Short mmCIF file of C-alpha atoms in Angstrom, two decimals:
data_model
loop_
_atom_site.label_atom_id
_atom_site.label_comp_id
_atom_site.label_asym_id
_atom_site.label_seq_id
_atom_site.Cartn_x
_atom_site.Cartn_y
_atom_site.Cartn_z
CA MET A 21 119.80 2.87 32.54
CA SER A 22 117.00 4.06 34.81
CA THR A 23 113.58 5.26 33.71
CA GLN A 24 114.67 8.84 34.31
CA ARG A 25 115.17 11.14 31.37
CA PRO A 26 118.74 10.53 30.15
CA ASN A 27 121.72 12.78 30.67
CA PHE A 28 124.07 13.48 27.77
CA LEU A 29 127.83 14.05 27.82
CA LEU A 30 129.23 15.10 24.44
CA ILE A 31 133.03 15.01 24.11
CA SER A 32 134.55 16.51 20.98
CA THR A 33 137.98 17.20 19.55
CA ASP A 34 139.07 19.73 16.95
CA GLN A 35 140.43 18.57 13.58
CA GLN A 36 140.98 14.89 14.36
CA ARG A 37 140.95 12.17 11.75
CA ALA A 38 138.94 9.03 12.45
CA ASP A 39 142.00 6.80 12.08
CA HIS A 40 143.79 8.70 14.85
CA LEU A 41 142.19 6.49 17.49
CA GLY A 42 143.04 2.96 18.52
CA CYS A 43 139.45 1.77 18.01
CA TYR A 44 139.59 3.07 14.42
CA GLY A 45 142.78 1.20 13.56
CA ALA A 46 145.65 3.33 14.85
CA ASN A 47 148.57 1.06 15.74
CA LEU A 48 151.15 3.25 17.45
CA LEU A 49 148.76 5.76 19.03
CA LYS A 50 147.20 4.44 22.24
CA THR A 51 143.78 5.80 23.26
CA PRO A 52 142.48 3.31 25.85
CA ASN A 53 139.86 5.59 27.40
CA ILE A 54 138.21 6.63 24.15
CA ASP A 55 138.48 3.04 22.94
CA ALA A 56 136.60 2.00 26.08
CA LEU A 57 133.67 4.18 24.99
CA ALA A 58 133.55 2.21 21.73
CA LEU A 59 133.89 -1.07 23.60
CA HIS A 60 130.87 -0.16 25.74
CA GLY A 61 128.86 1.47 22.97
CA THR A 62 128.39 1.79 19.21
CA ARG A 63 131.17 2.93 16.88
CA TYR A 64 130.27 4.43 13.50
CA GLU A 65 132.74 3.36 10.84
CA ASN A 66 131.47 5.76 8.16
CA ALA A 67 130.55 9.02 9.89
CA TYR A 68 131.04 12.11 7.75
CA VAL A 69 130.89 15.86 8.18
CA ALA A 70 128.28 18.17 6.68
CA SER A 71 131.24 20.46 5.92
CA PRO A 72 134.96 19.80 6.56
CA VAL A 73 135.49 23.20 8.22
CA CYS A 74 135.14 24.26 11.88
CA MET A 75 132.38 26.88 11.92
CA PRO A 76 130.05 25.38 9.29
CA ASN A 77 130.19 21.87 10.71
CA ARG A 78 129.82 22.97 14.34
CA ALA A 79 126.76 24.98 13.33
CA SER A 80 125.43 21.90 11.52
CA LEU A 81 126.10 19.80 14.61
CA VAL A 82 123.95 21.97 16.90
CA THR A 83 121.21 22.84 14.38
CA GLY A 84 120.89 19.56 12.49
CA ARG A 85 120.88 21.62 9.28
CA MET A 86 123.19 21.98 6.28
CA PRO A 87 125.44 25.06 5.99
CA SER A 88 123.47 26.41 3.04
CA LEU A 89 120.45 26.67 5.37
CA HIS A 90 121.85 27.77 8.74
CA GLY A 91 123.94 30.39 6.93
CA VAL A 92 127.44 29.56 8.17
CA ARG A 93 128.64 28.53 4.72
CA HIS A 94 132.30 28.99 5.61
CA ASN A 95 134.49 30.30 8.40
CA GLY A 96 134.00 34.00 9.07
CA LEU A 97 130.19 33.91 9.22
CA ASN A 98 128.47 33.96 12.60
CA LEU A 99 125.62 31.62 13.44
CA GLU A 100 122.67 33.97 13.72
CA LEU A 101 121.54 34.71 17.25
CA GLY A 102 118.17 33.16 17.95
CA THR A 103 118.90 30.11 15.79
CA LEU A 104 117.19 27.08 17.27
CA THR A 105 119.69 24.42 18.36
CA PHE A 106 119.19 21.02 19.94
CA ALA A 107 120.67 22.50 23.13
CA GLU A 108 117.92 25.12 23.22
CA ALA A 109 115.27 22.48 22.52
CA LEU A 110 116.59 20.38 25.41
CA ARG A 111 116.76 23.45 27.66
CA ARG A 112 113.12 24.29 26.95
CA ALA A 113 112.21 20.69 27.80
CA GLY A 114 113.89 20.88 31.21
CA TRP A 115 117.50 19.83 30.63
CA ARG A 116 120.29 21.83 32.21
CA THR A 117 122.78 22.69 29.48
CA SER A 118 126.45 23.63 29.65
CA LEU A 119 129.58 23.74 27.53
CA SER A 120 133.26 23.74 28.50
CA GLY A 121 135.71 24.61 25.74
CA LYS A 122 135.33 25.75 22.16
CA PRO A 123 131.89 26.50 20.68
CA HIS A 124 133.04 28.41 17.53
CA PHE A 125 129.50 29.50 16.76
CA GLN A 126 130.86 33.01 16.22
CA CYS A 127 134.10 34.37 14.76
CA VAL A 128 137.16 34.06 16.99
CA THR A 129 139.36 36.62 15.18
CA GLN A 130 139.01 40.09 13.72
CA ASN A 131 141.33 39.35 10.82
CA PRO A 132 140.14 40.90 7.53
CA ALA A 133 138.00 38.61 5.37
CA ARG A 134 139.08 37.54 1.91
CA LEU A 135 135.56 38.35 0.70
CA GLY A 136 133.38 41.39 1.27
CA ASN A 137 133.98 45.12 1.42
CA ARG A 138 137.39 46.47 0.49
CA SER A 139 138.84 49.79 1.47
CA GLY A 140 137.84 52.47 -1.03
CA GLU A 141 135.11 50.37 -2.60
CA GLU A 142 131.39 50.95 -2.46
CA PRO A 143 129.78 49.01 0.43
CA VAL A 144 128.17 45.72 -0.52
CA ILE A 145 124.39 45.72 -0.14
CA GLU A 146 123.35 42.37 1.31
CA ALA A 147 120.19 40.52 0.33
CA ARG A 148 120.09 38.95 3.79
CA CYS A 149 120.71 40.89 6.98
CA ARG A 150 121.57 39.15 10.23
CA LYS A 151 119.58 39.60 13.39
CA ASN A 152 120.97 42.32 15.65
CA GLY A 153 122.89 41.33 18.74
CA ARG A 154 126.37 40.62 20.10
CA TYR A 155 128.54 38.91 17.53
CA ASP A 156 131.83 39.59 19.31
CA GLN A 157 131.41 37.01 22.04
CA GLU A 158 134.13 34.58 20.97
CA ILE A 159 136.79 36.97 19.66
CA GLY A 160 139.97 35.79 21.35
CA GLN A 161 141.81 39.11 21.42
CA LEU A 162 138.94 40.81 23.26
CA TRP A 163 139.11 38.11 25.96
CA HIS A 164 142.88 38.43 26.08
CA ASP A 165 142.56 42.16 26.67
CA CYS A 166 139.69 41.82 29.15
CA PRO A 167 139.29 38.34 30.72
CA GLU A 168 136.41 39.69 32.82
CA ARG A 169 134.16 39.82 29.76
CA SER A 170 130.96 37.78 29.82
CA LEU A 171 128.79 35.90 27.39
CA GLN A 172 125.13 36.61 26.79
CA LEU A 173 123.42 33.54 28.23
CA PRO A 174 121.91 31.23 27.27
CA TYR A 175 124.46 31.04 24.47
CA TYR A 176 122.79 29.23 21.57
CA GLY A 177 120.95 27.12 24.12
CA PHE A 178 123.78 26.62 26.62
CA GLU A 179 122.97 28.08 30.05
CA SER A 180 126.57 27.96 31.23
CA VAL A 181 129.76 28.24 29.16
CA ASP A 182 133.43 27.98 30.13
CA LEU A 183 134.86 29.56 27.00
CA ALA A 184 138.17 28.43 25.50
CA VAL A 185 138.80 29.70 21.96
CA GLY A 186 141.96 29.24 19.95
CA HIS A 187 144.38 26.40 19.37
CA GLY A 188 147.50 24.90 20.90
CA ASP A 189 148.71 26.95 23.85
CA GLN A 190 147.27 30.14 22.31
CA VAL A 191 143.77 29.85 23.75
CA ASP A 192 141.72 32.70 25.19
CA GLY A 193 138.22 33.12 26.62
CA HIS A 194 137.41 32.35 30.24
CA TYR A 195 140.54 30.21 30.13
CA THR A 196 142.73 33.34 30.17
CA GLY A 197 141.10 34.60 33.34
CA TRP A 198 141.43 31.14 34.88
CA LEU A 199 145.16 31.14 34.09
CA ARG A 200 145.59 34.48 35.81
CA ALA A 201 143.64 33.21 38.81
CA GLN A 202 146.25 30.46 39.12
CA GLY A 203 148.86 33.16 39.71
CA VAL A 204 150.55 33.02 36.31
CA SER A 205 150.96 35.57 33.54
CA PRO A 206 149.65 34.09 30.28
CA SER A 207 151.85 36.37 28.18
CA GLU A 208 154.93 34.91 29.87
CA LEU A 209 153.99 31.29 29.12
CA ARG A 210 152.20 31.06 25.81
CA GLY A 211 153.40 31.15 22.23
CA PRO A 212 156.65 30.37 20.41
CA GLU A 213 158.40 33.36 21.98
CA ASN A 214 158.22 31.62 25.36
CA ALA A 215 158.98 28.12 24.10
CA LEU A 216 161.18 25.83 26.15
CA ALA A 217 164.57 24.84 24.80
CA GLY A 218 165.44 21.30 23.77
CA SER A 219 163.83 18.51 21.77
CA PRO A 220 163.08 20.58 18.64
CA ARG A 221 160.70 19.19 16.04
CA GLN A 222 161.40 19.83 12.38
CA THR A 223 157.88 20.66 11.35
CA ILE A 224 155.48 23.54 10.77
CA GLN A 225 153.77 25.52 13.54
CA ALA A 226 155.26 23.59 16.46
CA TRP A 227 156.99 24.64 19.66
CA ARG A 228 157.60 23.13 23.08
CA THR A 229 155.18 25.15 25.18
CA ALA A 230 156.11 26.56 28.56
CA VAL A 231 152.54 26.02 29.74
CA PRO A 232 152.64 23.07 32.18
CA GLU A 233 150.29 20.13 31.75
CA GLU A 234 148.06 21.16 34.63
CA LEU A 235 147.49 24.62 33.11
CA TYR A 236 147.14 23.60 29.47
CA PRO A 237 143.71 24.20 27.81
CA THR A 238 142.95 20.47 27.75
CA SER A 239 143.30 20.39 31.55
CA TYR A 240 141.11 23.47 31.95
CA ILE A 241 138.33 21.94 29.85
CA HIS A 242 138.40 18.57 31.56
CA ARG A 243 138.44 20.15 35.05
CA ALA A 244 135.56 22.48 34.17
CA THR A 245 133.63 19.48 32.86
CA ILE A 246 134.13 17.58 36.11
CA ASP A 247 132.99 20.64 38.06
CA HIS A 248 129.74 20.65 36.08
CA LEU A 249 129.25 16.93 36.68
CA ARG A 250 129.69 17.46 40.42
CA SER A 251 127.09 20.19 40.35
CA TYR A 252 124.66 18.05 38.36
CA ALA A 253 125.11 15.15 40.77
CA GLN A 254 123.55 17.31 43.51
CA THR A 255 120.16 17.24 41.73
CA PRO A 256 119.98 13.81 40.08
CA GLY A 257 116.30 14.14 39.20
CA THR A 258 116.96 16.88 36.64
CA PRO A 259 118.66 15.76 33.40
CA PHE A 260 121.66 17.54 31.93
CA PHE A 261 123.50 17.98 28.65
CA HIS A 262 127.16 18.90 28.90
CA TRP A 263 129.57 19.41 26.01
CA ALA A 264 133.32 19.04 26.67
CA SER A 265 134.77 20.63 23.53
CA PHE A 266 138.56 20.25 23.39
CA CYS A 267 140.63 22.65 21.27
CA ASP A 268 143.29 20.05 20.33
CA PRO A 269 144.70 18.36 18.25
CA HIS A 270 144.25 21.27 15.81
CA HIS A 271 147.61 22.91 15.04
CA PRO A 272 149.79 24.59 16.24
CA PHE A 273 151.37 21.47 17.66
CA THR A 274 152.11 22.26 21.32
CA PRO A 275 151.55 19.18 23.52
CA PRO A 276 152.79 20.10 27.01
CA GLY A 277 155.12 18.31 29.40
CA LYS A 278 155.54 14.58 28.86
CA TYR A 279 153.20 14.60 25.88
CA TRP A 280 155.78 16.41 23.74
CA ASP A 281 158.14 13.41 23.69
CA LEU A 282 155.54 10.67 24.13
CA TYR A 283 155.80 9.59 20.49
CA LYS A 284 158.86 9.61 18.23
CA PRO A 285 158.73 10.85 14.63
CA GLN A 286 160.66 7.83 13.38
CA ASP A 287 158.02 5.47 14.80
CA VAL A 288 154.90 6.91 13.18
CA GLU A 289 153.23 5.27 10.20
CA LEU A 290 152.75 7.40 7.10
CA PRO A 291 149.44 7.41 5.21
CA ALA A 292 149.39 4.95 2.31
CA SER A 293 148.95 7.77 -0.21
CA PHE A 294 151.78 9.98 1.08
CA ASN A 295 154.36 8.95 -1.51
CA ALA A 296 151.88 8.12 -4.26
CA ALA A 297 152.17 9.91 -7.59
CA PRO A 298 149.95 13.02 -7.48
CA GLY A 299 146.68 11.99 -9.10
CA SER A 300 144.98 15.35 -8.71
CA GLU A 301 145.85 18.62 -10.39
CA PHE A 302 145.18 20.33 -7.06
CA VAL A 303 147.83 18.21 -5.35
CA ARG A 304 150.33 18.92 -8.12
CA THR A 305 149.64 22.65 -7.82
CA LEU A 306 150.08 22.65 -4.03
CA MET A 307 153.37 20.80 -4.40
CA ARG A 308 154.62 23.35 -6.93
CA MET A 309 153.56 26.19 -4.64
CA ARG A 310 155.59 24.70 -1.80
CA GLN A 311 158.63 24.18 -4.01
CA ASN A 312 158.39 27.77 -5.28
CA GLY A 313 158.05 29.26 -1.79
CA GLN A 314 154.43 30.31 -2.37
CA ALA A 315 152.82 28.18 0.36
CA ASN A 316 151.50 29.90 3.48
CA LEU A 317 153.20 27.92 6.25
CA ALA A 318 151.57 29.99 9.00
CA GLY A 319 147.96 29.42 7.96
CA THR A 320 145.36 26.66 8.13
CA SER A 321 144.96 25.88 4.43
CA ALA A 322 146.34 22.75 2.79
CA ILE A 323 150.07 22.73 2.04
CA ALA A 324 152.51 20.14 0.74
CA VAL A 325 154.92 18.76 3.36
CA SER A 326 158.10 16.75 3.47
CA GLU A 327 158.34 13.36 5.14
CA ASP A 328 160.32 14.78 8.06
CA GLU A 329 157.75 17.55 8.58
CA LEU A 330 154.89 15.07 8.49
CA ARG A 331 156.52 12.59 10.86
CA ALA A 332 157.16 15.32 13.42
CA ALA A 333 153.63 16.70 13.08
CA LEU A 334 152.11 13.23 13.48
CA ALA A 335 154.16 12.49 16.59
CA LEU A 336 153.07 15.76 18.21
CA THR A 337 149.46 15.23 17.14
CA TYR A 338 149.55 11.84 18.82
CA GLY A 339 150.81 13.51 21.99
CA MET A 340 147.93 16.00 21.96
CA ILE A 341 145.40 13.20 21.42
CA ALA A 342 146.99 11.14 24.22
CA MET A 343 146.47 14.05 26.62
CA ILE A 344 142.83 14.29 25.59
CA ASP A 345 142.46 10.54 26.09
CA ASP A 346 143.84 10.86 29.63
CA ALA A 347 141.36 13.69 30.25
CA VAL A 348 138.51 11.51 28.96
CA GLY A 349 139.60 8.82 31.41
CA GLU A 350 139.36 11.24 34.33
CA ILE A 351 135.99 12.55 33.17
CA MET A 352 134.60 9.04 32.87
CA SER A 353 135.99 8.11 36.27
CA SER A 354 134.20 11.10 37.78
CA LEU A 355 131.00 10.21 35.96
CA GLY A 356 131.10 6.84 37.66
CA SER A 357 132.12 7.98 41.13
CA LEU A 358 129.37 10.61 41.13
CA GLY A 359 126.73 7.98 40.38
CA LEU A 360 125.87 9.45 36.98
CA ALA A 361 127.18 6.77 34.63
CA ASP A 362 124.08 4.55 34.58
CA ASN A 363 121.87 7.35 33.27
CA THR A 364 124.29 9.20 30.99
CA ILE A 365 124.76 8.71 27.25
CA VAL A 366 128.32 9.58 26.24
CA ILE A 367 129.00 10.72 22.69
CA PHE A 368 132.47 11.23 21.19
CA LEU A 369 133.25 12.87 17.85
CA SER A 370 135.48 15.36 16.06
CA ASP A 371 134.32 18.47 14.22
CA HIS A 372 136.25 17.43 11.07
CA GLY A 373 139.41 15.68 9.99
CA ASP A 374 142.81 16.69 8.63
CA LEU A 375 144.72 15.73 5.49
CA MET A 376 147.70 14.94 7.76
CA GLY A 377 149.88 13.41 5.07
CA GLU A 378 147.29 12.14 2.61
CA HIS A 379 148.64 12.72 -0.90
CA GLY A 380 151.59 14.60 0.63
CA LEU A 381 149.38 17.34 2.11
CA MET A 382 148.61 18.63 5.59
CA PHE A 383 145.87 20.77 7.19
CA LYS A 384 142.59 21.33 5.29
CA GLY A 385 141.04 22.75 2.14
CA PRO A 386 138.34 22.06 -0.46
CA TYR A 387 139.91 18.70 -1.31
CA HIS A 388 137.57 16.04 0.00
CA TYR A 389 139.85 13.13 0.73
CA ARG A 390 138.39 10.96 3.45
CA GLY A 391 140.97 12.02 6.02
CA MET A 392 139.24 15.39 6.03
CA THR A 393 135.61 14.40 5.71
CA ARG A 394 135.43 11.19 7.80
CA ILE A 395 135.26 11.64 11.56
CA PRO A 396 135.24 9.41 14.63
CA LEU A 397 131.77 8.99 16.13
CA ILE A 398 130.95 6.88 19.18
CA TRP A 399 127.55 6.62 20.90
CA SER A 400 127.89 4.96 24.30
CA ASP A 401 124.47 4.26 25.84
CA PRO A 402 124.20 2.03 28.92
CA ARG A 403 121.07 0.49 27.37
CA SER A 404 122.78 -0.56 24.14
CA PRO A 405 124.74 -3.70 23.28
CA ARG A 406 128.46 -3.36 23.81
CA GLY A 407 131.08 -3.14 21.11
CA ALA A 408 128.72 -2.68 18.15
CA VAL A 409 130.18 -1.39 14.88
CA VAL A 410 127.91 0.29 12.33
CA THR A 411 129.11 0.53 8.73
CA ALA A 412 126.08 2.37 7.34
CA PRO A 413 126.82 6.06 6.61
CA VAL A 414 125.80 8.84 8.98
CA SER A 415 126.21 12.62 8.87
CA THR A 416 127.00 15.28 11.44
CA ILE A 417 123.48 16.68 10.93
CA ASP A 418 122.02 13.38 12.18
CA LEU A 419 123.33 13.87 15.71
CA ALA A 420 120.86 16.62 16.71
CA ALA A 421 117.89 14.53 15.54
CA THR A 422 119.25 11.48 17.36
CA ILE A 423 119.73 13.35 20.63
CA LEU A 424 116.23 14.83 20.53
CA GLU A 425 114.61 11.50 19.67
CA THR A 426 116.52 9.76 22.47
CA ALA A 427 115.42 12.48 24.90
CA ALA A 428 111.81 12.18 23.65
CA VAL A 429 111.87 15.88 22.76
CA PRO A 430 109.88 16.69 19.60
CA PRO A 431 112.01 17.68 16.59
CA PHE A 432 111.57 21.15 15.14
CA ASN A 433 110.53 21.90 11.58
CA GLY A 434 113.57 22.36 9.38
CA LEU A 435 115.66 19.77 11.21
CA GLN A 436 117.29 17.89 8.35
CA GLY A 437 119.16 15.13 10.16
CA ARG A 438 117.80 11.62 10.51
CA PRO A 439 117.96 9.81 13.86
CA PHE A 440 120.41 6.93 13.96
CA LYS A 441 118.31 3.78 13.61
CA ASP A 442 121.29 1.71 14.69
CA ARG A 443 122.33 3.27 17.99
CA ALA A 444 121.04 0.14 19.76
CA GLY A 445 123.70 -1.86 17.94
CA ALA A 446 122.01 -3.15 14.76
CA ASP A 447 123.76 -2.17 11.52
CA THR A 448 120.63 -0.65 10.01
CA ALA A 449 120.99 2.16 7.48
CA THR A 450 119.67 5.56 8.55
CA ARG A 451 120.63 6.91 5.14
CA ASN A 452 122.23 5.56 1.96
CA SER A 453 124.31 8.60 1.15
CA VAL A 454 125.89 11.68 2.67
CA LEU A 455 125.92 15.19 1.20
CA ILE A 456 128.88 17.46 1.99
CA GLU A 457 128.88 21.21 1.35
CA ASP A 458 132.12 23.17 1.39
CA GLU A 459 132.93 26.80 0.70
CA ILE A 460 136.07 28.80 1.44
CA GLN A 461 136.92 32.46 1.09
CA SER A 462 140.00 31.87 -1.06
CA GLU A 463 140.63 30.30 -4.46
CA VAL A 464 141.08 26.64 -5.28
CA ALA A 465 144.77 25.85 -5.83
CA GLY A 466 145.84 26.77 -9.35
CA HIS A 467 142.55 28.39 -10.34
CA ASP A 468 141.08 31.87 -10.20
CA VAL A 469 137.79 30.63 -8.77
CA ARG A 470 136.67 30.49 -5.15
CA GLY A 471 136.41 27.10 -3.56
CA ARG A 472 132.73 26.06 -3.64
CA VAL A 473 132.32 22.31 -3.59
CA ARG A 474 129.64 19.65 -3.29
CA THR A 475 130.41 16.01 -2.56
CA LEU A 476 128.22 12.91 -2.48
CA LEU A 477 129.31 9.72 -0.73
CA SER A 478 127.15 6.76 -1.68
CA GLU A 479 127.53 2.97 -1.82
CA GLY A 480 131.29 3.13 -1.53
CA TRP A 481 131.80 5.86 -4.14
CA ARG A 482 132.73 9.56 -3.90
CA LEU A 483 131.64 12.21 -6.39
CA THR A 484 132.94 15.77 -6.00
CA ILE A 485 131.98 18.74 -8.20
CA TYR A 486 133.64 22.19 -8.11
CA ASP A 487 131.85 25.41 -8.99
CA GLY A 488 133.40 27.14 -11.99
CA LEU A 489 135.58 24.18 -13.00
CA ASN A 490 135.08 21.40 -15.51
CA HIS A 491 137.29 19.28 -13.33
CA GLY A 492 135.64 16.87 -10.90
CA GLU A 493 136.45 13.75 -8.93
CA LEU A 494 135.01 10.24 -8.91
CA TYR A 495 136.51 7.50 -6.75
CA ASN A 496 135.51 3.91 -6.22
CA LEU A 497 136.31 3.64 -2.51
CA ASN A 498 135.45 -0.06 -2.47
CA HIS A 499 138.49 -0.83 -4.64
CA ASP A 500 140.50 2.37 -4.14
CA PRO A 501 140.19 3.31 -0.45
CA HIS A 502 143.18 5.68 -0.61
CA GLU A 503 141.65 7.65 -3.52
CA LEU A 504 144.56 7.23 -5.90
CA GLU A 505 142.69 6.84 -9.21
CA ASN A 506 140.29 9.59 -10.26
CA LEU A 507 137.72 8.04 -12.62
CA TRP A 508 136.07 11.34 -13.58
CA THR A 509 137.17 11.17 -17.25
CA GLN A 510 137.27 7.38 -17.61
CA PRO A 511 134.74 6.06 -20.18
CA HIS A 512 134.03 2.89 -18.20
CA ALA A 513 132.91 5.05 -15.23
CA ALA A 514 130.72 7.45 -17.24
CA ALA A 515 127.46 5.73 -16.31
CA ARG A 516 128.36 5.76 -12.63
CA ARG A 517 129.31 9.43 -12.83
CA ALA A 518 125.96 10.30 -14.42
CA GLU A 519 124.05 8.24 -11.86
CA MET A 520 125.82 9.90 -8.94
CA THR A 521 125.40 13.37 -10.44
CA GLU A 522 121.63 12.80 -10.55
CA GLN A 523 121.73 11.44 -7.00
CA LEU A 524 123.67 14.53 -5.86
CA LEU A 525 120.98 16.77 -7.35
CA ARG A 526 118.25 14.82 -5.59
CA GLU A 527 120.10 15.07 -2.26
CA MET A 528 120.46 18.83 -2.73
CA ILE A 529 116.71 19.10 -3.34
CA PHE A 530 115.97 16.96 -0.29
CA HIS A 531 118.19 19.21 1.83
CA SER A 532 116.58 22.45 0.64
CA GLU A 533 114.68 24.70 3.06
CA THR A 534 111.37 23.65 4.61
CA SER A 535 111.13 26.24 7.40
CA PRO A 536 109.00 28.19 8.07
CA LEU A 537 105.79 26.46 7.10
CA PRO A 538 103.21 28.54 5.21
CA VAL A 539 100.58 30.48 7.15
CA TYR A 540 97.92 30.48 4.41
CA ALA A 541 97.31 28.68 1.12
CA ALA A 542 98.13 31.77 -0.92
#
């Protein structure tokens, strides 16, 4: 790498488990281009989310702060305009900043919330009022109705944004206008009503999309990314930060063209815990709900699935990831041909995982099995040793601090993440534990209490505590990596439970607010 200030290329996926990559142990699924990033960089074996939900963890990614501080505690809360992000800090320091794909810093739907004011009720008086401004900038339906809409730039620090919001083939934003510019009618291609015949998949939220590969959202995002790289190559003396934020492999499962049949359901490997006896009352409740017809099969919350449903979903998920991997290959090829590779740090990660068969469940919820909370994270720096693997734990909030330190941009007060000490290849611990915060608008399965959860991962153990419930979880991941035996009530684990409970409290204190600093002594 040259002595110039470094460029950054962040590549992210939506709702992808760590083990859904070849470099993380996937056997059937082939991801040679993403694996090449790990081969030429540092792969983090134990990277975890700050929250296993889209909006809170994406806000934590860009702010370096926990959800309880940046305010996006769960989906349905907008990141306040004016919030300082690492992108804004880089922009102020002279970096050009851009994003192609899904930010999800603001709400993408206008669906009624499960919490808040109800028709006929007295309005709720809030203790905290958000800063005024446009909080409708990512609502998909508004872009669908008027693709000529625009964002207020810079958007949370990004000077240029190619917006793509939604999932599967049902993505809006600038993408909708781009589709129309290609001479096609989006309403005649997208969604299950326009699905192609043949090769059905017996699973949930899946259809063979009529959108061709070259017009699919993944293609739009990777082409927009390459366009930005070409532009940046014209002024090599000025550093850039670009985020390619793919909308897949989040359901619905709609891989286009050849990617639909790329993997066969009968060939996929099921998670080790899929057929295990339900060890959690939550899992037992979700299974009963599915058997009784009470499960919401059209939503995003965790549901119990059959083996056939899971196999089909896994095969289609693999197809979506394979398309992203091909896109990453083209992006990296362009990075090299444009002469940018030697001064560009490439980062790959997912915003959170997916249960995807663990304990017989699919999708996500306040159930902190590692398939949901553990994410792929690769830091590929031309200056670093190749093929390094770091086993020390890291958190999503650490990425902002690491980027700023690498760019030699001063951190801001209130930044909670800790820079990776091991990005040069040494397996040196940045932290000894990871705190995870999780809140949802609905109830925990089988209980009349809202899902509000705190988890601590430390020294190969997981402790999870639920607000309003006596029930908790304690797993020894060193001996029980598939989280089959909950030790919460076991006498021989009582001392460990008490120790981790105290450690959780200390982590919560450490991650409490420190911004702003005081003006006077009193």
